[in-house]
XYZ file of C-alpha atoms in Angstrom:
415
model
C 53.199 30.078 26.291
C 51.220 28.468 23.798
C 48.327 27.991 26.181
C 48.357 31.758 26.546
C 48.199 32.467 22.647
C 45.497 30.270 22.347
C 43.739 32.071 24.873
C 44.347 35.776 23.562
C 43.298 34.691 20.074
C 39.982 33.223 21.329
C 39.692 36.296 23.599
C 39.962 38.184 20.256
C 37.828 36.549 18.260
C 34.668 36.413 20.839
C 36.015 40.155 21.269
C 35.003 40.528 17.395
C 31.878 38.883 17.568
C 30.704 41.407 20.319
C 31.994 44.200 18.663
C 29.218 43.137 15.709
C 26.508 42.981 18.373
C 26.133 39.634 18.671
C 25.991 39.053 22.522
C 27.918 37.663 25.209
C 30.957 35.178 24.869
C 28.519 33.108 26.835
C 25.529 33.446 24.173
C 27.779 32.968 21.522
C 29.031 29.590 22.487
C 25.084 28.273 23.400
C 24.596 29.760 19.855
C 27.096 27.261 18.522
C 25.836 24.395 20.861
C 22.506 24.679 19.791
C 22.759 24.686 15.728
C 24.468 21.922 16.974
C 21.946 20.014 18.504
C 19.796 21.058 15.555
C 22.158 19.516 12.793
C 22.120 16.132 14.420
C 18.110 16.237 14.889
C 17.592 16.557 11.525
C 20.306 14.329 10.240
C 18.319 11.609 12.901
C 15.424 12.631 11.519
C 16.485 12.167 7.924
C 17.688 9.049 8.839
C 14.699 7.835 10.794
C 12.898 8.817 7.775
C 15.082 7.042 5.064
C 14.655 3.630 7.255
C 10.662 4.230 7.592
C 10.191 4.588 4.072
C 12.749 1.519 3.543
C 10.521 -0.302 5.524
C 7.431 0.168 4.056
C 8.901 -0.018 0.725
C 9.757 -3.679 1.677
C 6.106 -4.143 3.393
C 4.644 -3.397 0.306
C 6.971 -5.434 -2.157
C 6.281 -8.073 -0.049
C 2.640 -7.686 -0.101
C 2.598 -7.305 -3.836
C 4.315 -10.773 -4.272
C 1.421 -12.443 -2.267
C -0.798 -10.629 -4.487
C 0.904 -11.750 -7.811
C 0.612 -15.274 -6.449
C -3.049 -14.607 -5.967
C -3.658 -13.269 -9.657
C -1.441 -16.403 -10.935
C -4.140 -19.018 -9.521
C -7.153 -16.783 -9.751
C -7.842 -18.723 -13.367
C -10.290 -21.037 -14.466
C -7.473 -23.454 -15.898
C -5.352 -25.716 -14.405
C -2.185 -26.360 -15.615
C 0.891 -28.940 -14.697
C 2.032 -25.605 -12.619
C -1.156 -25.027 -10.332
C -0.328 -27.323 -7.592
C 2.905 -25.809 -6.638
C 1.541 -22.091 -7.397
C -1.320 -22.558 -4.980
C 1.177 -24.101 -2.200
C 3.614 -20.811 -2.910
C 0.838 -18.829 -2.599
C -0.003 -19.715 0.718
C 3.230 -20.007 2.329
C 4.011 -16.421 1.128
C 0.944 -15.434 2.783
C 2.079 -17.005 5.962
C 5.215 -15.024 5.777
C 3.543 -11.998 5.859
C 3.231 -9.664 9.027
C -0.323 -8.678 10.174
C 0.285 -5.156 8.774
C 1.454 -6.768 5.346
C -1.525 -8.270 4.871
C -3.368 -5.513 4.900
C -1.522 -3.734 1.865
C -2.000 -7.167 -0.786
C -4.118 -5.958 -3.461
C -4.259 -7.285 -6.981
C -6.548 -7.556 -9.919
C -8.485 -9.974 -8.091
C -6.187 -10.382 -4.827
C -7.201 -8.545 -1.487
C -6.489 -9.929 2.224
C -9.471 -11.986 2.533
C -8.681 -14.086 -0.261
C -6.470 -16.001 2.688
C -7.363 -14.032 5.276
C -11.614 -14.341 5.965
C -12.614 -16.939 8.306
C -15.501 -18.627 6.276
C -15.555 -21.900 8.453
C -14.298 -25.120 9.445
C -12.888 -26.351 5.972
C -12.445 -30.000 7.857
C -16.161 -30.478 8.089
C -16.024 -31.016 4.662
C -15.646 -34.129 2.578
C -13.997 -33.617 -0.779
C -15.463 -36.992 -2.196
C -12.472 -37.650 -4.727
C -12.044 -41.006 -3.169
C -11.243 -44.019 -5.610
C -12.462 -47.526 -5.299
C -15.765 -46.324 -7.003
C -17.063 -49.402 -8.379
C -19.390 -49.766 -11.534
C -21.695 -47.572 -10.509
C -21.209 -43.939 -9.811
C -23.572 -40.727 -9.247
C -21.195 -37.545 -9.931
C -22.403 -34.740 -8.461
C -21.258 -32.052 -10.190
C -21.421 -27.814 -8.634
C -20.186 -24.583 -9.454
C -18.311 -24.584 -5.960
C -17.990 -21.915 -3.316
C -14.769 -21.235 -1.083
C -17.293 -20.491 1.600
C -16.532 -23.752 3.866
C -19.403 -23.291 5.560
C -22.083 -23.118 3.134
C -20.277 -25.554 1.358
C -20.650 -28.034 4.321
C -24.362 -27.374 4.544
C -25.419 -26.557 1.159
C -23.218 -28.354 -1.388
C -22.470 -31.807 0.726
C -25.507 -31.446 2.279
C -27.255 -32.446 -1.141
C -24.632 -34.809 -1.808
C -24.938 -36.453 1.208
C -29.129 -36.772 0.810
C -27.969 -38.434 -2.598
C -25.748 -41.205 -0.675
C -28.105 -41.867 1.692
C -30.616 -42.289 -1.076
C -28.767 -44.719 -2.988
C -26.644 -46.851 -1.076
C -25.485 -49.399 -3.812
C -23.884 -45.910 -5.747
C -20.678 -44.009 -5.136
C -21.499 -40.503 -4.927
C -18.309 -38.063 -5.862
C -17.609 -34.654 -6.833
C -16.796 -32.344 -9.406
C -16.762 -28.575 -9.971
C -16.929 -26.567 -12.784
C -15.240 -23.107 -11.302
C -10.960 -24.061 -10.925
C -10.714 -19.894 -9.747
C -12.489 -21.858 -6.507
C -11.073 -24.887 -6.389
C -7.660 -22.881 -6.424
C -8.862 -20.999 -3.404
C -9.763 -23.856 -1.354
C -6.655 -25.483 -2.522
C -4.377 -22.742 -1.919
C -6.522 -21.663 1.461
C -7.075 -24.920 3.557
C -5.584 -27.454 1.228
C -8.424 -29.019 0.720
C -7.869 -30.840 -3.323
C -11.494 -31.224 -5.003
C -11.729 -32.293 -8.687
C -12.692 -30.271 -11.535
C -14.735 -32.011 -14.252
C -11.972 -33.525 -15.934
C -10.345 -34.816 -12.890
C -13.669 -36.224 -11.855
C -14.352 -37.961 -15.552
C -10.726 -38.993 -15.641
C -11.020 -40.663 -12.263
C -14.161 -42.398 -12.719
C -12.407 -44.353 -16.140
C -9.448 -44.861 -13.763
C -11.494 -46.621 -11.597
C -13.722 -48.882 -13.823
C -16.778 -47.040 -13.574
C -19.691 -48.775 -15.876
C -22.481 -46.544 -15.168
C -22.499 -42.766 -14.818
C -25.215 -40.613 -13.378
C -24.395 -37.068 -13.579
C -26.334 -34.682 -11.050
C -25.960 -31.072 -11.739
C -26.766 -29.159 -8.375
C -27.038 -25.357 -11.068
C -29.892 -24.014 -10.709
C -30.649 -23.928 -14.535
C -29.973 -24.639 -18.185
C -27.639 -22.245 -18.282
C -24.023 -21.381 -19.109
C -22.235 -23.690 -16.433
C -24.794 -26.786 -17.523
C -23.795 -26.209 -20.961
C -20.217 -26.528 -20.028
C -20.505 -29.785 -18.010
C -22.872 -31.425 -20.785
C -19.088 -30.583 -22.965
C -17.306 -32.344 -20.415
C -19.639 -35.308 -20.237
C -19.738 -35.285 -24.118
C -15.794 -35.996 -24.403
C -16.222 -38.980 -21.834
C -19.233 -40.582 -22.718
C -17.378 -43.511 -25.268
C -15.274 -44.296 -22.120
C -18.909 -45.920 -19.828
C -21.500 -48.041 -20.630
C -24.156 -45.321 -19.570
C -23.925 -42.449 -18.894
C -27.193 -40.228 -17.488
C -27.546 -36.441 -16.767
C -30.080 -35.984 -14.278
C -32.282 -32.335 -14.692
C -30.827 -29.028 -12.919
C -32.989 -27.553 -10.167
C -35.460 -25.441 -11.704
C -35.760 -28.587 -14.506
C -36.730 -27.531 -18.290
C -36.144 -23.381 -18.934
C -39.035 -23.425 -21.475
C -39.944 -20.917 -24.169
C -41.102 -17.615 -22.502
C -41.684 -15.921 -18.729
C -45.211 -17.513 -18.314
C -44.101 -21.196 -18.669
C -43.638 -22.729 -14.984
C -43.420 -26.792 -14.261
C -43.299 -28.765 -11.038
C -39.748 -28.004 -10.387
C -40.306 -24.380 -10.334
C -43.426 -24.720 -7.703
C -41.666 -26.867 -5.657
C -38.447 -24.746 -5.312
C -40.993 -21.593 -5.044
C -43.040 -23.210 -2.224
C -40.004 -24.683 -0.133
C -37.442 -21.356 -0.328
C -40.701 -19.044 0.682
C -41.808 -21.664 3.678
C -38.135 -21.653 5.071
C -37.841 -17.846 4.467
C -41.030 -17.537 6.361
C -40.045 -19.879 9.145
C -36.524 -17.895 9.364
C -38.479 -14.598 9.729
C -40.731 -15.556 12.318
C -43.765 -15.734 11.037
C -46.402 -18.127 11.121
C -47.319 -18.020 7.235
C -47.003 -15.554 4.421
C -49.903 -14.143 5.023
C -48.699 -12.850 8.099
C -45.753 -11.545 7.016
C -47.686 -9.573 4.175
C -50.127 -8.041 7.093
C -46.508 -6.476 9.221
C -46.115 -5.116 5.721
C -43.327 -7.781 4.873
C -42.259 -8.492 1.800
C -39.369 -11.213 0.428
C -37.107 -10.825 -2.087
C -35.467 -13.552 -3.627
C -32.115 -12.606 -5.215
C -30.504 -14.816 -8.067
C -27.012 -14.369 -10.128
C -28.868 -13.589 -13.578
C -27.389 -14.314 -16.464
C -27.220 -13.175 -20.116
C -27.639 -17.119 -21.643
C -30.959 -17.705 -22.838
C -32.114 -19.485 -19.641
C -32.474 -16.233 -18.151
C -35.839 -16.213 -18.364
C -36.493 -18.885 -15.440
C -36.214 -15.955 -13.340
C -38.562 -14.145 -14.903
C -40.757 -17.746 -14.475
C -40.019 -18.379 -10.845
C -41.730 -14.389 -10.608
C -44.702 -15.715 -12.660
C -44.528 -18.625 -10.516
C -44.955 -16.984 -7.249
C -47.674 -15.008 -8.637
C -49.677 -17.811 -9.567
C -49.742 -19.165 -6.010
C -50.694 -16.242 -4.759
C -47.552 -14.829 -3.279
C -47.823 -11.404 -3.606
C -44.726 -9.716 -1.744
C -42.353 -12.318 -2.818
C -40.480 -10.303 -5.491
C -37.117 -12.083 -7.687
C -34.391 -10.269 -8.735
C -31.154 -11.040 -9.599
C -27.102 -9.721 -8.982
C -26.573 -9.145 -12.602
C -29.866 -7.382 -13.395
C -30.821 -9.833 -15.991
C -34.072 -9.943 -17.139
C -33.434 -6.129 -16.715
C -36.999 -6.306 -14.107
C -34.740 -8.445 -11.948
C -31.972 -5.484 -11.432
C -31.890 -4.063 -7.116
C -33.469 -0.697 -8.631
C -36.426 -2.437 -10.232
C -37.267 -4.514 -7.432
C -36.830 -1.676 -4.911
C -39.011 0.277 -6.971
C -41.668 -2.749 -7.453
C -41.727 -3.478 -2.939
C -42.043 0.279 -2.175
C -45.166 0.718 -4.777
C -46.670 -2.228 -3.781
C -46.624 -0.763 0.057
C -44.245 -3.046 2.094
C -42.380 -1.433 4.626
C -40.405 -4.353 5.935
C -37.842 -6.126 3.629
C -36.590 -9.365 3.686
C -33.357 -10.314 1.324
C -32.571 -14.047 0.711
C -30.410 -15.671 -1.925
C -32.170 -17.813 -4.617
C -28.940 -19.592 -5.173
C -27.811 -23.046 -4.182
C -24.963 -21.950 -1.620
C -24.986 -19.148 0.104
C -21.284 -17.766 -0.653
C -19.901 -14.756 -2.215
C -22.442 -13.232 -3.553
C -24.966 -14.009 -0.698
C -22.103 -12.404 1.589
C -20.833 -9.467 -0.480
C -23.608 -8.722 -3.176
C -26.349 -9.232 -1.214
C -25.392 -8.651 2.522
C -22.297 -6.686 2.363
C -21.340 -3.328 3.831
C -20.452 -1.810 0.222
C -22.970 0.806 -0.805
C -23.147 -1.120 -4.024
C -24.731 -4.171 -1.814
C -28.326 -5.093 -2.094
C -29.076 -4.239 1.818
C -26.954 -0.941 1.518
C -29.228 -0.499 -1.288
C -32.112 -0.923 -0.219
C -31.157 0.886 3.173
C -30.524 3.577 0.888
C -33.558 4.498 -0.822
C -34.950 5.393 2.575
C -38.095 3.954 0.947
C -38.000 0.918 3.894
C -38.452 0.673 7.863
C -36.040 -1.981 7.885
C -34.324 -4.239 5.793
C -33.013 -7.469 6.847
C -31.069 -10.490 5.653
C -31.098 -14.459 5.562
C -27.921 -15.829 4.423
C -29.048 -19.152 3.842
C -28.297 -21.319 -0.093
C -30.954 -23.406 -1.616
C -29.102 -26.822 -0.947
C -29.378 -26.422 3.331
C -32.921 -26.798 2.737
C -34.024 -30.708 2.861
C -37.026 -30.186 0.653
C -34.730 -28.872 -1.769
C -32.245 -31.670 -1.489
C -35.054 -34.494 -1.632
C -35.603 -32.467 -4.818
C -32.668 -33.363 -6.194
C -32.667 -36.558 -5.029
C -35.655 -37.033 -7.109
C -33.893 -35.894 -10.255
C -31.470 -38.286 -9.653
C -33.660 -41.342 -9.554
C -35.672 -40.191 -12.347
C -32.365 -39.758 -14.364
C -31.576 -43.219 -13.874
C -35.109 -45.035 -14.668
C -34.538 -43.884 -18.077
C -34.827 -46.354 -20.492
């Protein structure tokens, strides 16, 4: 019986329906199937949604984390804390998925603070051994993270120094801690800042100090080592600063000494060589011309770039133009020199860092893809057939280590 009520009411109620026009009992019921189906799409697709956006939301707070770790050890001082922030650092990079990776940005954090390969960081030799001895020869860089050009630029100096003076202990210092962080942090690789150095070399008896600067100048970094030194000296016997490599800055842009026509004749030659050519003069006639880019600075020792210029011109090298990252002297900034190469006629360019590794900025502000990059640059003006790159430092070249080589011993015959 109740079966049968059940039935007549349903029978009314489609009845009802189809008296409004809405169909058949039949399309009625797929009606009600299908909003159905509908309801539980979009309450999957809601959901689906909700756990997507959870999941990035965690991608990215993970990534930020990394990235605050970054910022924390991208400093120039160390503190009691930096050894344990760079190994957190590093292991919260490891934790990362490939696609978190890609999302760390910070104020100086991206993914190839950890992430670009730059080179065997083994082949390196951090030279902050002890057992020193009396006699030490500190050779004391800015630094690059590159590993590479810090194998063949950096130690490659240090190690013409070694071999040069066998009865000495050469070590190391540099002045930048943002890169001794990254190394650190990156391959765990520990290389002493100044102090470290200084405080190492008393630790270890050290009598007699040679200090050998590998900056290129008298500039801001030399000034802050010859601080360093200064609060050490009382603590040796002797201590000796050997001459950076461009040697004295002197008073204005036409004053040039040996230094500077040395490093002019042996970064030109190898530049040359790495091009292909048999001589300059060859180079000029394919309508070559090299340019030489420094860092510039704002100190007063800016000027040696506008000297290494006069020096080129005074041995007769007429499409080897300087110029400099920071566009000081302002005839050293990319739009000067671009300017200066297309009106003296060259069609061919050649970009090379005047700097004694060839790392970040040789990479990035010279060679990089950015439009902001010297090559993009010059690409740019459209004033050039081609443009082309060497990314080599100063210190791979021999010449230019025996040059340094020679500051040292001169820094120690000093009476």
């Amino acid at each position: 019986m109740k079966k049968r009520i059940v039935a007549v009411v349903l029978a009314t109620v489609l009845g009802a329906v189809c008296i409004t026009g809405c169909g058949s009992t039949q399309e009625v019921a797929e009606s009600t199937v299908q909003a159905g189906t509908e309801a539980q799409t979009t309450q999957a697709a809601e959901t689906t949604t909700a756990a997507t956006e959870s999941t990035e939301d965690a991608d990215q707070a993970a990534a930020d984390e990394v990235a605050a770790l970054i910022d924390a050890i991208y400093v120039q001082e160390r503190t009691e804390n930096t050894d344990k922030q760079c190994a957190d650092a590093k292991a919260a990079w490891d934790a990362l998925t490939d696609a978190q990776k890609e999302l760390v940005e910070g104020e100086n954090a991206d993914p190839d603070y950890f992430g670009r390969d730059t080179g065997d960081a083994s082949k390196d030799d951090p030279r902050n051994q002890d057992e020193i001895g009396e006699n030490e020869i500190l050779v004391v860089s800015f630094g690059t993270s590159f590993n590479d050009s810090r194998v063949a630029d950096i130690k490659g100096i240090e190690d013409a120094i070694a071999a040069a003076n066998p009865d000495w202990s050469v070590r190391r210092a540099f002045t930048a801690q943002i890169i001794i962080n990254h190394i650190q942090a990156r391959d765990d690789e520990h290389i002493d800042n100044m102090d470290q150095a200084l405080d190492r070399a008393v630790a270890n008896g050290v009598k007699n100090l040679v200090v050998q600067p590998t900056h290129l100048m008298h500039g801001a970094e030399y000034d802050e080592l010859m601080e360093a030194v200064e609060a050490y000296k009382d603590q040796f016997a002797s201590v000796k600063v050997a001459e950076p490599l461009l040697g004295e800055v002197g008073s204005d842009a036409a004053v040039v000494n040996d230094d500077k026509k040395a490093v002019a004749e042996d970064l030109t030659a190898e530049a040359v060589k790495t091009a292909g050519y048999d001589s300059l003069d060859a180079a000029k006639e394919d309508g070559v011309a090299f340019v030489f880019m420094g860092h510039g600075t704002s100190h007063t020792a800016k000027v040696s770039y506008s000297q290494m210029q006069t020096q080129m011109n005074e041995l007769g090298y007429e499409n080897v133009f300087i110029g400099t990252v920071e566009g000081e002297p302002e005839e050293t900034a990319c739009e000067e020199v671009i300017k200066a190469v297309a009106e003296a006629g060259y069609t061919k360019v050649v970009l090379r860092p005047l700097m004694v590794v060839a790392g970040d900025h040789a990479n990035n502000d010279m060679a990089g893809e950015d439009e902001d990059s010297w090559l993009s640059q010059f690409n740019a003006s459209g004033k050039f057939d081609s443009v082309d790159t060497q990314i080599s430092g100063l210190g791979g070249i021999k010449a230019i280590q025996d040059l340094y080589v020679a500051h040292t011993a001169a820094a120690m015959a000093e009476k």
